[in-house]
Amino acid sequence: MGVRGLQGFVGSSCPHICTVVNFKDLAEQHRSRHPGGTPTIVVDAMCCLRYWYTPDSWICGGQWREYFSALREFVKTFTAVGIKLIFFFDGMVEQNKRDEWVKRRLKNNREIARIFHYIKSNKEQPGRNMFFIPSGLAVFTRFALKTLGQETRCSLQEADYEVASYGLQNDCLGILGEDTDYLIYDTCPYFSISELCLDSLDTVMLCREKLCQSLGLGLSDLPLLACLLGNDVIPEGMFESFRYKCLSSYTSVRENFDKKGNIILAVADHIAKVRRLHQGEKKLEEILPLGTNKALFYKGVASYLLPGQRSPWFFQKPEGVITLDKPVVSMISGPESHWEVPMCTDPESKQEVPMCTDPESGRDVPVCTDPESGRDVPMYTDPESRQDVPVCTDPESGQDVPVCTDPESGQDVPVCTDPESGRDVPVCTDPESGRDVPVCTDPESGRDVPVCTDPASGRDVPMCTDPESGQDVPMCTDPESGRDVPVCTDPESGQEISLSSDPEFKQEVPMCMRSESKQKLPVGTNPEFNPEAPMFTNPEIKQEDTINTGPEMKQQVTMVSDPEILQVARAHHVQAESYLVYNILSSGEVECSNSLEDELDQALPSQAFVYRPVRQRVYSLLLGGGGGDTSACPTVKEWFVYSGNPLRHPDLVRPLQMNIPGGTPSLKLLWLSQEPGVQARRLDTLLACFDLSSSREELQAVGSPFEALCCLLIYLFVQVDTLCLEDLHAFIAQALCLQGKPTVQLVDLELDHVDPRAVQLGSLLVRGLTTLVLVNSACGFPWKTADFMPWNLFDGKLFHQKYLQSEKGCTVEVLVEQNRSRLTKFQALKSAVCRACVKENRPISSRRHWRPHHSGRWGRQESSSHRTSSGHSRSGQGQHWRDQGPGSRQYEPDQWRKY
């Protein structure tokens, strides 16, 4: 994470950047400077997950009760000294960081393979050096912190940007995390979570000002340094040759520094030299092999600029403009004429420029050389910009007027200053009025055409003369034909819309562009027309070259058009109350990280496939617009990790039609309605997402807090028939025994050995709980969130113990630890799950009754009844699920049949 090599450089080469501080002391100092204010620390929660997960056991699916206790202690310690914490979580993966996300997921796959190899060889959990965070940890940490009363937010872009912005804008005490990007952002102080001692509240502060002193740079240079070294946006190899070129010319190589350290010093030295020459961006573009990576490079630099901040590397002085302030005059000999020419020194560039005598004022004025004609032309100082610009004499008025060079003809043409934009624009004389009017060059004809200033955008737009009225009207470029067409102003919206000739009436009618079909439709004929959509595209402005300096500049194209629904979904997302719903509605793209799954286990499927039919029905609910028709629903891009998926492309997954009694309700009904009976509709919709409408009676009999767990177990056992009665016993027994166990008893629990199948089953169940979070939030929260939080339902070691006991053939009484009330509840839960599965033609049998070659629906290739995301084999009967290659496959929305 962060800037490549910077963490090691700071730790080994510049330790003085790191200072030990105490949060209690810092809070006291903050209160003295801001009386009445509350010291606030912004926490990058994704960086802190490893620090927070302190339980010794991590392989069995997660010690959630212990983890919850650790979070509670963390919050309590800061609250005790009067420090407020605000937690930020990553809400989505930005496109420019997708490659880095994929790279890490593939690396995680290799780590997981080594973990399972170790388990099979040693029948125990690997050491902490192979630690892998339990599945769903980030998702459930959000809800744990909210349960503890903490302010928790989910980002709308990469979380580190929002963390840095919040810290800067709210004058926070600092940022707590573990990411060298926080050394690059010009924001509040950055503290290390890995160095935090919770007992004393001591940690290490990494000072970016001291880093700048060590490197000879300014704070505004750090984003450029980060991109040249490589980060999550700029691949490390992009500027590798440039870095070595800097190193080869670096004269201050330090023997006590390693190679990476000297490279950082060399690149920083080069940046400092360029800055001293005042050549900025132009010099960099001459040296850096940007090529097609120019837009990405600028985007990388801009990603560090917080709201209101600017980079000196993005702006350069126009060529041929010299700024003079208190000129110092000297004399030099002209090389061609051999006579002395008066010179003055430009105080900014420190270069000497020639001067000539103005015949009217008799004063010496600077001159510049016209690159086309090679002649010297006088200059005057623009009072607005205080810059010198070339001038010519107007033959009518006899006054000096500024000029610019026409790139087509190569001739100097007079210019005037646009009062709106403050820019100089060429002018021509209107033959009718005799007045000067601004012009622009038509790229097709090469002729100058008059322009006017659009009051909304402030941009110059070309004009044409209406032959009927004789008046000038503005034009815009038709993106399909590339021709200029006249536009008119809509009196209601105040927007400009293009005119097109109607072949029937031979009149010009206003047109709009339908974004889905790219068709032009007359205004008023498209009920789904989005008035915020751009009417035309300026062909001179390339989208990829736009520099984004903050989230406010983004124009997002969403999957749904209802602004009220989007606003509700966004609010739940930002407040960390939902999971993936806003991602689906806004971008139609979702991702899920690695799970502890054995790629060599041919009997158990990946969670990505097991829960895909549920997600497909959720897509139908969210994107179908009500009514349940999936024919017009767009596909959703899924970046889900599973064995054999190289993640070169997302899986294109089509929504799956739902069967809901009474039809599919609208999102407004599910999310906003308070009418009686709506809660029942929400529950009907949730069960339909799992295709378990027929199990409603059994689940209602179970009641809270086990209704959600039984729903998940019914779905799992119907979906995957390699699960057996012993597995069901273990799942139910651990959930019941968890209710009465204190955390300390769970900590002391010892296992005989670790079983790789049980490891994967634990991960599969927890991923099912995250799927429940998605479905519950999409359906309007029919169930209480606490009913499927893992610290209330699941403990990894306890499940593993019950699994091993059940495999040995222990009785149900032993599984429930000889507790009579648990035994009664056990029988009720088991009966409900088994009855529901029988309704789905899926009887649950003991593994002891299986034939030796039984491998189940998800088993060997001879099995012809396994399920896929659409309920049937993707490539014909008998294809094993692991042989269904990844990539941009489309999963058909055919209703999958019950086995």
GROMACS .gro file of C-alpha atoms in nm, residues 348-579:
model
  232
  348GLU     CA    1   1.136   3.564  -1.272
  349SER     CA    2   1.344   3.379  -1.531
  350LYS     CA    3   1.663   3.576  -1.451
  351GLN     CA    4   1.719   3.591  -1.828
  352GLU     CA    5   1.807   3.906  -2.024
  353VAL     CA    6   1.566   4.024  -2.295
  354PRO     CA    7   1.614   4.296  -2.561
  355MET     CA    8   1.435   4.632  -2.556
  356CYS     CA    9   1.327   4.889  -2.819
  357THR     CA   10   1.206   5.252  -2.807
  358ASP     CA   11   0.831   5.315  -2.833
  359PRO     CA   12   0.804   5.597  -3.096
  360GLU     CA   13   0.493   5.747  -2.927
  361SER     CA   14   0.594   5.747  -2.561
  362GLY     CA   15   0.969   5.758  -2.620
  363ARG     CA   16   1.009   5.494  -2.349
  364ASP     CA   17   1.208   5.173  -2.378
  365VAL     CA   18   0.982   4.867  -2.396
  366PRO     CA   19   1.077   4.499  -2.408
  367VAL     CA   20   1.044   4.307  -2.733
  368CYS     CA   21   1.002   3.944  -2.822
  369THR     CA   22   1.085   3.756  -3.141
  370ASP     CA   23   0.796   3.632  -3.352
  371PRO     CA   24   0.887   3.263  -3.417
  372GLU     CA   25   0.711   3.266  -3.755
  373SER     CA   26   0.847   3.584  -3.914
  374GLY     CA   27   1.164   3.610  -3.709
  375ARG     CA   28   1.092   3.980  -3.649
  376ASP     CA   29   1.106   4.160  -3.316
  377VAL     CA   30   0.770   4.295  -3.202
  378PRO     CA   31   0.713   4.537  -2.915
  379MET     CA   32   0.527   4.431  -2.602
  380TYR     CA   33   0.314   4.602  -2.341
  381THR     CA   34   0.203   4.506  -1.992
  382ASP     CA   35  -0.151   4.367  -1.960
  383PRO     CA   36  -0.300   4.548  -1.655
  384GLU     CA   37  -0.513   4.245  -1.561
  385SER     CA   38  -0.253   3.967  -1.581
  386ARG     CA   39   0.049   4.201  -1.537
  387GLN     CA   40   0.214   4.003  -1.818
  388ASP     CA   41   0.381   4.145  -2.131
  389VAL     CA   42   0.208   4.069  -2.461
  390PRO     CA   43   0.300   4.160  -2.823
  391VAL     CA   44   0.115   4.455  -2.984
  392CYS     CA   45   0.046   4.610  -3.326
  393THR     CA   46  -0.087   4.953  -3.432
  394ASP     CA   47  -0.455   4.977  -3.531
  395PRO     CA   48  -0.450   5.178  -3.865
  396GLU     CA   49  -0.787   5.341  -3.790
  397SER     CA   50  -0.741   5.449  -3.430
  398GLY     CA   51  -0.362   5.465  -3.437
  399GLN     CA   52  -0.356   5.294  -3.099
  400ASP     CA   53  -0.154   4.988  -3.000
  401VAL     CA   54  -0.367   4.673  -2.969
  402PRO     CA   55  -0.250   4.331  -2.853
  403VAL     CA   56  -0.200   4.062  -3.117
  404CYS     CA   57  -0.169   3.686  -3.140
  405THR     CA   58  -0.043   3.460  -3.420
  406ASP     CA   59  -0.305   3.279  -3.628
  407PRO     CA   60  -0.175   2.915  -3.638
  408GLU     CA   61  -0.330   2.858  -3.983
  409SER     CA   62  -0.210   3.165  -4.173
  410GLY     CA   63   0.091   3.243  -3.957
  411GLN     CA   64  -0.011   3.611  -3.953
  412ASP     CA   65  -0.055   3.837  -3.651
  413VAL     CA   66  -0.419   3.920  -3.583
  414PRO     CA   67  -0.556   4.168  -3.327
  415VAL     CA   68  -0.713   4.036  -3.009
  416CYS     CA   69  -0.950   4.164  -2.741
  417THR     CA   70  -0.997   4.058  -2.380
  418ASP     CA   71  -1.308   3.850  -2.306
  419PRO     CA   72  -1.461   4.018  -1.995
  420GLU     CA   73  -1.607   3.688  -1.875
  421SER     CA   74  -1.305   3.458  -1.898
  422GLY     CA   75  -1.034   3.726  -1.893
  423ARG     CA   76  -0.867   3.555  -2.191
  424ASP     CA   77  -0.744   3.719  -2.512
  425VAL     CA   78  -0.944   3.613  -2.818
  426PRO     CA   79  -0.888   3.709  -3.187
  427VAL     CA   80  -1.130   3.960  -3.339
  428CYS     CA   81  -1.253   4.058  -3.686
  429THR     CA   82  -1.451   4.362  -3.805
  430ASP     CA   83  -1.823   4.310  -3.857
  431PRO     CA   84  -1.890   4.464  -4.204
  432GLU     CA   85  -2.241   4.573  -4.104
  433SER     CA   86  -2.181   4.729  -3.766
  434GLY     CA   87  -1.815   4.813  -3.816
  435ARG     CA   88  -1.742   4.680  -3.468
  436ASP     CA   89  -1.475   4.429  -3.371
  437VAL     CA   90  -1.626   4.091  -3.278
  438PRO     CA   91  -1.441   3.788  -3.136
  439VAL     CA   92  -1.379   3.496  -3.372
  440CYS     CA   93  -1.258   3.137  -3.370
  441THR     CA   94  -1.123   2.916  -3.649
  442ASP     CA   95  -1.357   2.652  -3.794
  443PRO     CA   96  -1.137   2.333  -3.800
  444GLU     CA   97  -1.311   2.202  -4.116
  445SER     CA   98  -1.318   2.509  -4.338
  446GLY     CA   99  -1.020   2.686  -4.181
  447ARG     CA  100  -1.220   3.010  -4.183
  448ASP     CA  101  -1.272   3.249  -3.895
  449VAL     CA  102  -1.627   3.246  -3.761
  450PRO     CA  103  -1.773   3.483  -3.497
  451VAL     CA  104  -1.820   3.353  -3.145
  452CYS     CA  105  -2.019   3.447  -2.836
  453THR     CA  106  -1.970   3.360  -2.470
  454ASP     CA  107  -2.203   3.097  -2.322
  455PRO     CA  108  -2.317   3.258  -1.992
  456ALA     CA  109  -2.365   2.917  -1.826
  457SER     CA  110  -2.029   2.756  -1.902
  458GLY     CA  111  -1.828   3.072  -1.965
  459ARG     CA  112  -1.689   2.912  -2.285
  460ASP     CA  113  -1.679   3.067  -2.633
  461VAL     CA  114  -1.918   2.901  -2.877
  462PRO     CA  115  -1.930   2.960  -3.257
  463MET     CA  116  -2.218   3.158  -3.411
  464CYS     CA  117  -2.407   3.136  -3.740
  465THR     CA  118  -2.656   3.378  -3.898
  466ASP     CA  119  -3.023   3.278  -3.903
  467PRO     CA  120  -3.130   3.349  -4.266
  468GLU     CA  121  -3.486   3.433  -4.158
  469SER     CA  122  -3.424   3.664  -3.866
  470GLY     CA  123  -3.080   3.780  -3.971
  471GLN     CA  124  -2.964   3.735  -3.612
  472ASP     CA  125  -2.657   3.544  -3.494
  473VAL     CA  126  -2.739   3.221  -3.307
  474PRO     CA  127  -2.494   2.994  -3.120
  475MET     CA  128  -2.389   2.654  -3.254
  476CYS     CA  129  -2.261   2.327  -3.106
  477THR     CA  130  -2.084   2.025  -3.256
  478ASP     CA  131  -2.303   1.725  -3.335
  479PRO     CA  132  -2.102   1.430  -3.185
  480GLU     CA  133  -2.227   1.189  -3.453
  481SER     CA  134  -2.182   1.391  -3.770
  482GLY     CA  135  -1.907   1.613  -3.639
  483ARG     CA  136  -2.082   1.916  -3.795
  484ASP     CA  137  -2.178   2.240  -3.622
  485VAL     CA  138  -2.554   2.272  -3.569
  486PRO     CA  139  -2.748   2.569  -3.427
  487VAL     CA  140  -2.879   2.552  -3.072
  488CYS     CA  141  -3.163   2.719  -2.885
  489THR     CA  142  -3.225   2.781  -2.515
  490ASP     CA  143  -3.493   2.577  -2.339
  491PRO     CA  144  -3.703   2.840  -2.153
  492GLU     CA  145  -3.786   2.599  -1.870
  493SER     CA  146  -3.448   2.446  -1.793
  494GLY     CA  147  -3.237   2.732  -1.925
  495GLN     CA  148  -3.020   2.474  -2.105
  496GLU     CA  149  -2.902   2.492  -2.463
  497ILE     CA  150  -3.029   2.213  -2.690
  498SER     CA  151  -2.929   2.143  -3.048
  499LEU     CA  152  -3.166   2.198  -3.341
  500SER     CA  153  -3.220   1.945  -3.618
  501SER     CA  154  -3.427   1.973  -3.934
  502ASP     CA  155  -3.752   1.777  -3.916
  503PRO     CA  156  -3.796   1.614  -4.262
  504GLU     CA  157  -4.178   1.617  -4.228
  505PHE     CA  158  -4.231   1.980  -4.130
  506LYS     CA  159  -3.901   2.116  -4.267
  507GLN     CA  160  -3.854   2.302  -3.944
  508GLU     CA  161  -3.577   2.295  -3.692
  509VAL     CA  162  -3.675   2.108  -3.375
  510PRO     CA  163  -3.476   2.076  -3.053
  511MET     CA  164  -3.302   1.742  -3.001
  512CYS     CA  165  -3.162   1.547  -2.705
  513MET     CA  166  -2.938   1.242  -2.682
  514ARG     CA  167  -3.067   0.926  -2.516
  515SER     CA  168  -2.772   0.791  -2.318
  516GLU     CA  169  -2.871   0.424  -2.328
  517SER     CA  170  -2.930   0.389  -2.702
  518LYS     CA  171  -2.712   0.681  -2.823
  519GLN     CA  172  -3.017   0.781  -3.033
  520LYS     CA  173  -3.126   1.137  -3.091
  521LEU     CA  174  -3.484   1.196  -2.989
  522PRO     CA  175  -3.690   1.515  -3.008
  523VAL     CA  176  -3.730   1.678  -2.668
  524GLY     CA  177  -4.056   1.569  -2.506
  525THR     CA  178  -4.062   1.220  -2.661
  526ASN     CA  179  -3.834   1.045  -2.411
  527PRO     CA  180  -3.985   1.018  -2.062
  528GLU     CA  181  -3.654   0.891  -1.924
  529PHE     CA  182  -3.454   1.187  -2.047
  530ASN     CA  183  -3.202   1.300  -1.787
  531PRO     CA  184  -3.178   1.680  -1.786
  532GLU     CA  185  -2.838   1.659  -1.616
  533ALA     CA  186  -2.684   1.462  -1.903
  534PRO     CA  187  -2.445   1.660  -2.124
  535MET     CA  188  -2.603   1.766  -2.453
  536PHE     CA  189  -2.289   1.741  -2.663
  537THR     CA  190  -1.924   1.661  -2.633
  538ASN     CA  191  -1.654   1.911  -2.717
  539PRO     CA  192  -1.430   1.714  -2.958
  540GLU     CA  193  -1.127   1.913  -2.849
  541ILE     CA  194  -1.153   1.802  -2.486
  542LYS     CA  195  -1.042   1.445  -2.433
  543GLN     CA  196  -1.207   1.280  -2.136
  544GLU     CA  197  -0.899   1.088  -2.035
  545ASP     CA  198  -0.693   1.406  -2.022
  546THR     CA  199  -0.918   1.572  -1.766
  547ILE     CA  200  -0.738   1.622  -1.436
  548ASN     CA  201  -0.962   1.542  -1.142
  549THR     CA  202  -0.863   1.737  -0.835
  550GLY     CA  203  -1.144   1.630  -0.609
  551PRO     CA  204  -1.462   1.429  -0.578
  552GLU     CA  205  -1.678   1.730  -0.656
  553MET     CA  206  -1.560   1.720  -1.019
  554LYS     CA  207  -1.692   1.371  -1.090
  555GLN     CA  208  -2.002   1.328  -1.306
  556GLN     CA  209  -2.132   0.980  -1.241
  557VAL     CA  210  -2.354   0.784  -1.474
  558THR     CA  211  -2.570   0.560  -1.255
  559MET     CA  212  -2.756   0.236  -1.326
  560VAL     CA  213  -3.089   0.377  -1.206
  561SER     CA  214  -3.245   0.716  -1.274
  562ASP     CA  215  -3.457   0.770  -0.962
  563PRO     CA  216  -3.271   1.038  -0.764
  564GLU     CA  217  -3.467   0.966  -0.444
  565ILE     CA  218  -3.367   0.599  -0.444
  566LEU     CA  219  -3.006   0.689  -0.517
  567GLN     CA  220  -3.005   0.941  -0.233
  568VAL     CA  221  -3.137   0.686   0.017
  569ALA     CA  222  -2.890   0.420  -0.100
  570ARG     CA  223  -2.603   0.668  -0.083
  571ALA     CA  224  -2.697   0.773   0.271
  572HIS     CA  225  -2.706   0.411   0.392
  573HIS     CA  226  -2.374   0.347   0.217
  574VAL     CA  227  -2.194   0.649   0.363
  575GLN     CA  228  -2.328   0.572   0.711
  576ALA     CA  229  -2.201   0.211   0.675
  577GLU     CA  230  -2.550   0.066   0.720
  578SER     CA  231  -2.564  -0.139   0.399
  579TYR     CA  232  -2.334  -0.354   0.190
   0.00000   0.00000   0.00000
